[in-house]
Amino acid sequence: MRREVMNRKELEEQLAGIDITLPPPAKEPQRQYYFIKKLRGFAEEKKKELGRPLYANITTFGCQMNARDSEKIAGILQMIGYQETDAEEADFVLYNTCTVRENANLKVYGRLGQLKRVKKENPHMVIALCGCMMQEKTVVDKIKKSYRNVDIIFGTHNLFKLAELLAAKVFDRPESKKMIIDVWDGEAEIVEELPNERKYAFKSGINIMFGCNNFCSYCIVPYVRGRERSREPEDILTEIRRMVQDGVVEVMLLGQNVNSYGKNLKEPISFAQLLERVEQIDGLKRIRFMTSHPKDLSDELIAVMGRSEKICKQLHLPLQSGSSRLLRLMNRHYTKEDYLCLVEKIRKAVPDISLTTDIIVGFPGETDEDFEETMSVVEQVRYDSAFTFIYSRRTGTPAAQMENQVPEEIVKKRFDRLLERVQEIAAEKTQKEAGTVQEVLVEEVSEKDPSLVTGRTSQNYLVHFPGSPELIGKLVNVTLQESKGFYFVGEQIKA
């Protein structure tokens, strides 16, 4: 493990005379609430000194898991006393990073470059980096060398330590230019009961597990997120019940592969069984989940989806490639035929389900024939939408060492063709929904037209229709009058 933080003796010396007992090192989350409370005093002093509250800015890159992590970070910072603002005006700036694709790394480096000027004008600004990108030693080494304006670096396994690390900077090294680096190479305990600040009052993601055991040959996630660790079902249910009491009507259960949830618990439980228990929570109206690995999507889960009244009619089922040969090289553990059979089962159980997917173009060794197999699956399944990606070579993954990397110009042509066809099919499918009545969860006022509100159907279709802000967070029936390709224009059916 790479750690450069205050040791316990230094902490005890630093905190001498303060009327709080330092908890045992392993006692979480009490230890972190101690640092939150200490930083709250710091924030109040700064507010008097500056004549304004302290400001923070969080920028999130990547997946829903990162978005949920950022809500936890926001909760900690809010409890300390920070208020949200733009990066250039913030006293504390945090980038929650993603490293699944190279482009995500480049965005972070670009933002850090921009902050160099800002920090010169505001030398008391604290800049922190966390997330998947920080789990790569080569990345941390580059930041140490080229971005000396960064103050704190931590990873995916010790997110809960944010307050402790910020306290180390504020109290122990306020003028020091030495970075505080606390990146753990191994998995940590799952720390419950820390604060979080939801982006929406009426819906929320909730982690049910962390890490991944699949080791797809192109993917770096198992190396930066660690092995699978499932939360105890009662902890999940308790958190959801509290959310519902606080006004949440829709939850999204999150994991790198939710279908393998519960296998590593002392008392194993299947994901389907967890869903049945979540559905019993009074007041909860909608349940979503992602991501589902096809190899672990069981008949039991399909049956639960088919009879459920709360599970949304949407499933994200990553394909990655329609070529069984490439799927083997990708270490996906299913064939094209397996995947199509699974789709058939799902559509039989849930006829009106919306299917979305991920597809990679240009995996090492992909031939014209392999790509045509992918196009064939797209034609057969007819996805409601698809996230299409050009293969990104990630150092440390088996695919990065494979020969026959596909030339960029060929990949680009294939990608453009795939994207065009995916969009055509999606437009054709949404057109068929025009004229139907759907239940919509209203999420926000339209940015382009304040007379409109925006929401999502059970199938996750985006709908704009006339309405007032009072509808936000409510489920209303809407006639989908016209398809605009990627969204609908509708009209509320009033009682």
mmCIF file of N, CA and C in Angstrom, residues 64 67-68 71 196-206 239-240 243-244 246-254 283-288 312 314 440-444 454-457 460-462 472-475:
data_model
loop_
_atom_site.group_PDB
_atom_site.id
_atom_site.type_symbol
_atom_site.label_atom_id
_atom_site.label_comp_id
_atom_site.label_asym_id
_atom_site.label_seq_id
_atom_site.Cartn_x
_atom_site.Cartn_y
_atom_site.Cartn_z
ATOM 1 N N GLN A 64 -22.141 5.238 -13.223
ATOM 2 C CA GLN A 64 -23.087 5.474 -12.135
ATOM 3 C C GLN A 64 -22.456 5.201 -10.768
ATOM 4 N N ALA A 67 -20.758 8.293 -9.874
ATOM 5 C CA ALA A 67 -21.748 9.312 -9.524
ATOM 6 C C ALA A 67 -22.237 9.111 -8.088
ATOM 7 N N ARG A 68 -22.459 7.858 -7.715
ATOM 8 C CA ARG A 68 -22.891 7.571 -6.346
ATOM 9 C C ARG A 68 -21.780 7.893 -5.353
ATOM 10 N N GLU A 71 -21.810 11.498 -4.593
ATOM 11 C CA GLU A 71 -22.858 11.906 -3.660
ATOM 12 C C GLU A 71 -22.395 11.720 -2.221
ATOM 13 N N ASN A 196 -24.341 11.310 2.874
ATOM 14 C CA ASN A 196 -24.311 11.476 1.421
ATOM 15 C C ASN A 196 -25.333 12.538 1.044
ATOM 16 N N GLU A 197 -25.105 13.181 -0.046
ATOM 17 C CA GLU A 197 -25.987 14.243 -0.527
ATOM 18 C C GLU A 197 -26.478 13.852 -1.913
ATOM 19 N N ARG A 198 -27.746 13.484 -2.023
ATOM 20 C CA ARG A 198 -28.293 13.039 -3.296
ATOM 21 C C ARG A 198 -28.478 14.204 -4.267
ATOM 22 N N LYS A 199 -28.230 13.911 -5.537
ATOM 23 C CA LYS A 199 -28.461 14.915 -6.573
ATOM 24 C C LYS A 199 -29.946 15.197 -6.712
ATOM 25 N N TYR A 200 -30.769 14.148 -6.614
ATOM 26 C CA TYR A 200 -32.213 14.285 -6.708
ATOM 27 C C TYR A 200 -32.845 13.867 -5.384
ATOM 28 N N ALA A 201 -33.886 14.589 -4.965
ATOM 29 C CA ALA A 201 -34.562 14.254 -3.714
ATOM 30 C C ALA A 201 -35.433 13.020 -3.855
ATOM 31 N N PHE A 202 -35.859 12.708 -5.082
ATOM 32 C CA PHE A 202 -36.882 11.690 -5.306
ATOM 33 C C PHE A 202 -36.342 10.397 -5.904
ATOM 34 N N LYS A 203 -35.064 10.366 -6.297
ATOM 35 C CA LYS A 203 -34.482 9.125 -6.807
ATOM 36 C C LYS A 203 -33.018 9.068 -6.424
ATOM 37 N N SER A 204 -32.490 7.844 -6.376
ATOM 38 C CA SER A 204 -31.104 7.704 -5.932
ATOM 39 C C SER A 204 -30.525 6.372 -6.383
ATOM 40 N N GLY A 205 -29.228 6.388 -6.643
ATOM 41 C CA GLY A 205 -28.491 5.150 -6.795
ATOM 42 C C GLY A 205 -28.136 4.614 -5.427
ATOM 43 N N ILE A 206 -27.940 3.318 -5.343
ATOM 44 C CA ILE A 206 -27.512 2.713 -4.084
ATOM 45 C C ILE A 206 -26.584 1.545 -4.393
ATOM 46 N N GLU A 239 -31.039 1.194 4.194
ATOM 47 C CA GLU A 239 -30.719 2.440 3.499
ATOM 48 C C GLU A 239 -31.866 2.858 2.578
ATOM 49 N N ILE A 240 -32.453 1.894 1.875
ATOM 50 C CA ILE A 240 -33.559 2.228 0.967
ATOM 51 C C ILE A 240 -34.772 2.713 1.754
ATOM 52 N N MET A 243 -34.270 6.211 2.626
ATOM 53 C CA MET A 243 -34.443 7.050 1.446
ATOM 54 C C MET A 243 -35.921 7.291 1.154
ATOM 55 N N VAL A 244 -36.711 6.228 1.239
ATOM 56 C CA VAL A 244 -38.146 6.343 0.964
ATOM 57 C C VAL A 244 -38.805 7.278 1.972
ATOM 58 N N ASP A 246 -37.474 9.691 3.224
ATOM 59 C CA ASP A 246 -36.983 11.028 2.878
ATOM 60 C C ASP A 246 -37.510 11.499 1.515
ATOM 61 N N GLY A 247 -38.410 10.732 0.899
ATOM 62 C CA GLY A 247 -39.039 11.187 -0.330
ATOM 63 C C GLY A 247 -38.630 10.476 -1.601
ATOM 64 N N VAL A 248 -37.729 9.489 -1.518
ATOM 65 C CA VAL A 248 -37.288 8.768 -2.715
ATOM 66 C C VAL A 248 -38.376 7.804 -3.178
ATOM 67 N N VAL A 249 -38.676 7.832 -4.491
ATOM 68 C CA VAL A 249 -39.664 6.900 -5.051
ATOM 69 C C VAL A 249 -39.019 5.918 -6.035
ATOM 70 N N GLU A 250 -37.782 6.201 -6.467
ATOM 71 C CA GLU A 250 -37.095 5.314 -7.412
ATOM 72 C C GLU A 250 -35.659 5.105 -6.969
ATOM 73 N N VAL A 251 -35.212 3.843 -6.956
ATOM 74 C CA VAL A 251 -33.815 3.545 -6.644
ATOM 75 C C VAL A 251 -33.193 2.781 -7.805
ATOM 76 N N MET A 252 -31.901 2.982 -7.978
ATOM 77 C CA MET A 252 -31.128 2.178 -8.926
ATOM 78 C C MET A 252 -30.070 1.412 -8.149
ATOM 79 N N LEU A 253 -30.164 0.078 -8.171
ATOM 80 C CA LEU A 253 -29.203 -0.771 -7.479
ATOM 81 C C LEU A 253 -27.955 -0.886 -8.342
ATOM 82 N N LEU A 254 -26.802 -0.577 -7.759
ATOM 83 C CA LEU A 254 -25.572 -0.436 -8.529
ATOM 84 C C LEU A 254 -24.524 -1.478 -8.167
ATOM 85 N N GLY A 283 -43.957 2.340 -0.181
ATOM 86 C CA GLY A 283 -43.634 3.705 -0.604
ATOM 87 C C GLY A 283 -42.669 3.767 -1.769
ATOM 88 N N LEU A 284 -41.918 2.698 -1.998
ATOM 89 C CA LEU A 284 -41.010 2.660 -3.142
ATOM 90 C C LEU A 284 -41.808 2.309 -4.391
ATOM 91 N N LYS A 285 -41.658 3.117 -5.435
ATOM 92 C CA LYS A 285 -42.465 2.941 -6.640
ATOM 93 C C LYS A 285 -41.711 2.274 -7.780
ATOM 94 N N ARG A 286 -40.425 2.550 -7.903
ATOM 95 C CA ARG A 286 -39.664 2.043 -9.051
ATOM 96 C C ARG A 286 -38.316 1.495 -8.615
ATOM 97 N N ILE A 287 -37.892 0.427 -9.305
ATOM 98 C CA ILE A 287 -36.574 -0.172 -9.066
ATOM 99 C C ILE A 287 -35.863 -0.321 -10.409
ATOM 100 N N ARG A 288 -34.657 0.178 -10.476
ATOM 101 C CA ARG A 288 -33.781 -0.051 -11.635
ATOM 102 C C ARG A 288 -32.500 -0.710 -11.133
ATOM 103 N N CYS A 312 -38.487 -1.577 -13.238
ATOM 104 C CA CYS A 312 -38.742 -0.858 -14.478
ATOM 105 C C CYS A 312 -38.529 -1.761 -15.690
ATOM 106 N N GLN A 314 -36.840 -1.932 -18.199
ATOM 107 C CA GLN A 314 -35.591 -1.567 -18.877
ATOM 108 C C GLN A 314 -34.482 -2.475 -18.384
ATOM 109 N N VAL A 440 -44.759 8.648 -16.164
ATOM 110 C CA VAL A 440 -43.490 9.377 -16.231
ATOM 111 C C VAL A 440 -43.127 9.901 -14.845
ATOM 112 N N LEU A 441 -41.880 9.672 -14.432
ATOM 113 C CA LEU A 441 -41.353 10.287 -13.211
ATOM 114 C C LEU A 441 -40.738 11.620 -13.604
ATOM 115 N N VAL A 442 -41.331 12.711 -13.133
ATOM 116 C CA VAL A 442 -40.870 14.055 -13.508
ATOM 117 C C VAL A 442 -39.588 14.377 -12.749
ATOM 118 N N GLU A 443 -38.551 14.792 -13.480
ATOM 119 C CA GLU A 443 -37.235 14.982 -12.879
ATOM 120 C C GLU A 443 -36.821 16.447 -12.736
ATOM 121 N N GLU A 444 -37.159 17.274 -13.709
ATOM 122 C CA GLU A 444 -36.679 18.654 -13.658
ATOM 123 C C GLU A 444 -37.402 19.520 -14.672
ATOM 124 N N THR A 454 -39.374 17.723 -17.619
ATOM 125 C CA THR A 454 -38.741 16.558 -18.232
ATOM 126 C C THR A 454 -38.807 15.373 -17.273
ATOM 127 N N GLY A 455 -39.096 14.202 -17.824
ATOM 128 C CA GLY A 455 -39.133 13.008 -16.995
ATOM 129 C C GLY A 455 -38.825 11.762 -17.796
ATOM 130 N N ARG A 456 -38.894 10.608 -17.124
ATOM 131 C CA ARG A 456 -38.572 9.341 -17.781
ATOM 132 C C ARG A 456 -39.661 8.314 -17.523
ATOM 133 N N THR A 457 -39.922 7.523 -18.563
ATOM 134 C CA THR A 457 -40.865 6.423 -18.448
ATOM 135 C C THR A 457 -40.185 5.230 -17.785
ATOM 136 N N ASN A 460 -37.339 4.097 -19.558
ATOM 137 C CA ASN A 460 -36.269 5.089 -19.531
ATOM 138 C C ASN A 460 -36.293 6.024 -20.741
ATOM 139 N N TYR A 461 -37.425 6.112 -21.433
ATOM 140 C CA TYR A 461 -37.559 7.096 -22.498
ATOM 141 C C TYR A 461 -37.682 8.483 -21.878
ATOM 142 N N LEU A 462 -37.004 9.439 -22.486
ATOM 143 C CA LEU A 462 -37.047 10.828 -22.029
ATOM 144 C C LEU A 462 -38.270 11.517 -22.629
ATOM 145 N N ILE A 472 -42.248 18.002 -10.078
ATOM 146 C CA ILE A 472 -40.965 17.321 -9.925
ATOM 147 C C ILE A 472 -41.025 16.308 -8.782
ATOM 148 N N GLY A 473 -40.610 15.076 -9.094
ATOM 149 C CA GLY A 473 -40.633 14.002 -8.107
ATOM 150 C C GLY A 473 -41.911 13.204 -8.096
ATOM 151 N N LYS A 474 -42.874 13.600 -8.939
ATOM 152 C CA LYS A 474 -44.153 12.895 -8.976
ATOM 153 C C LYS A 474 -44.242 11.994 -10.204
ATOM 154 N N LEU A 475 -45.049 10.945 -10.084
ATOM 155 C CA LEU A 475 -45.351 10.043 -11.198
ATOM 156 C C LEU A 475 -46.675 10.470 -11.806
#
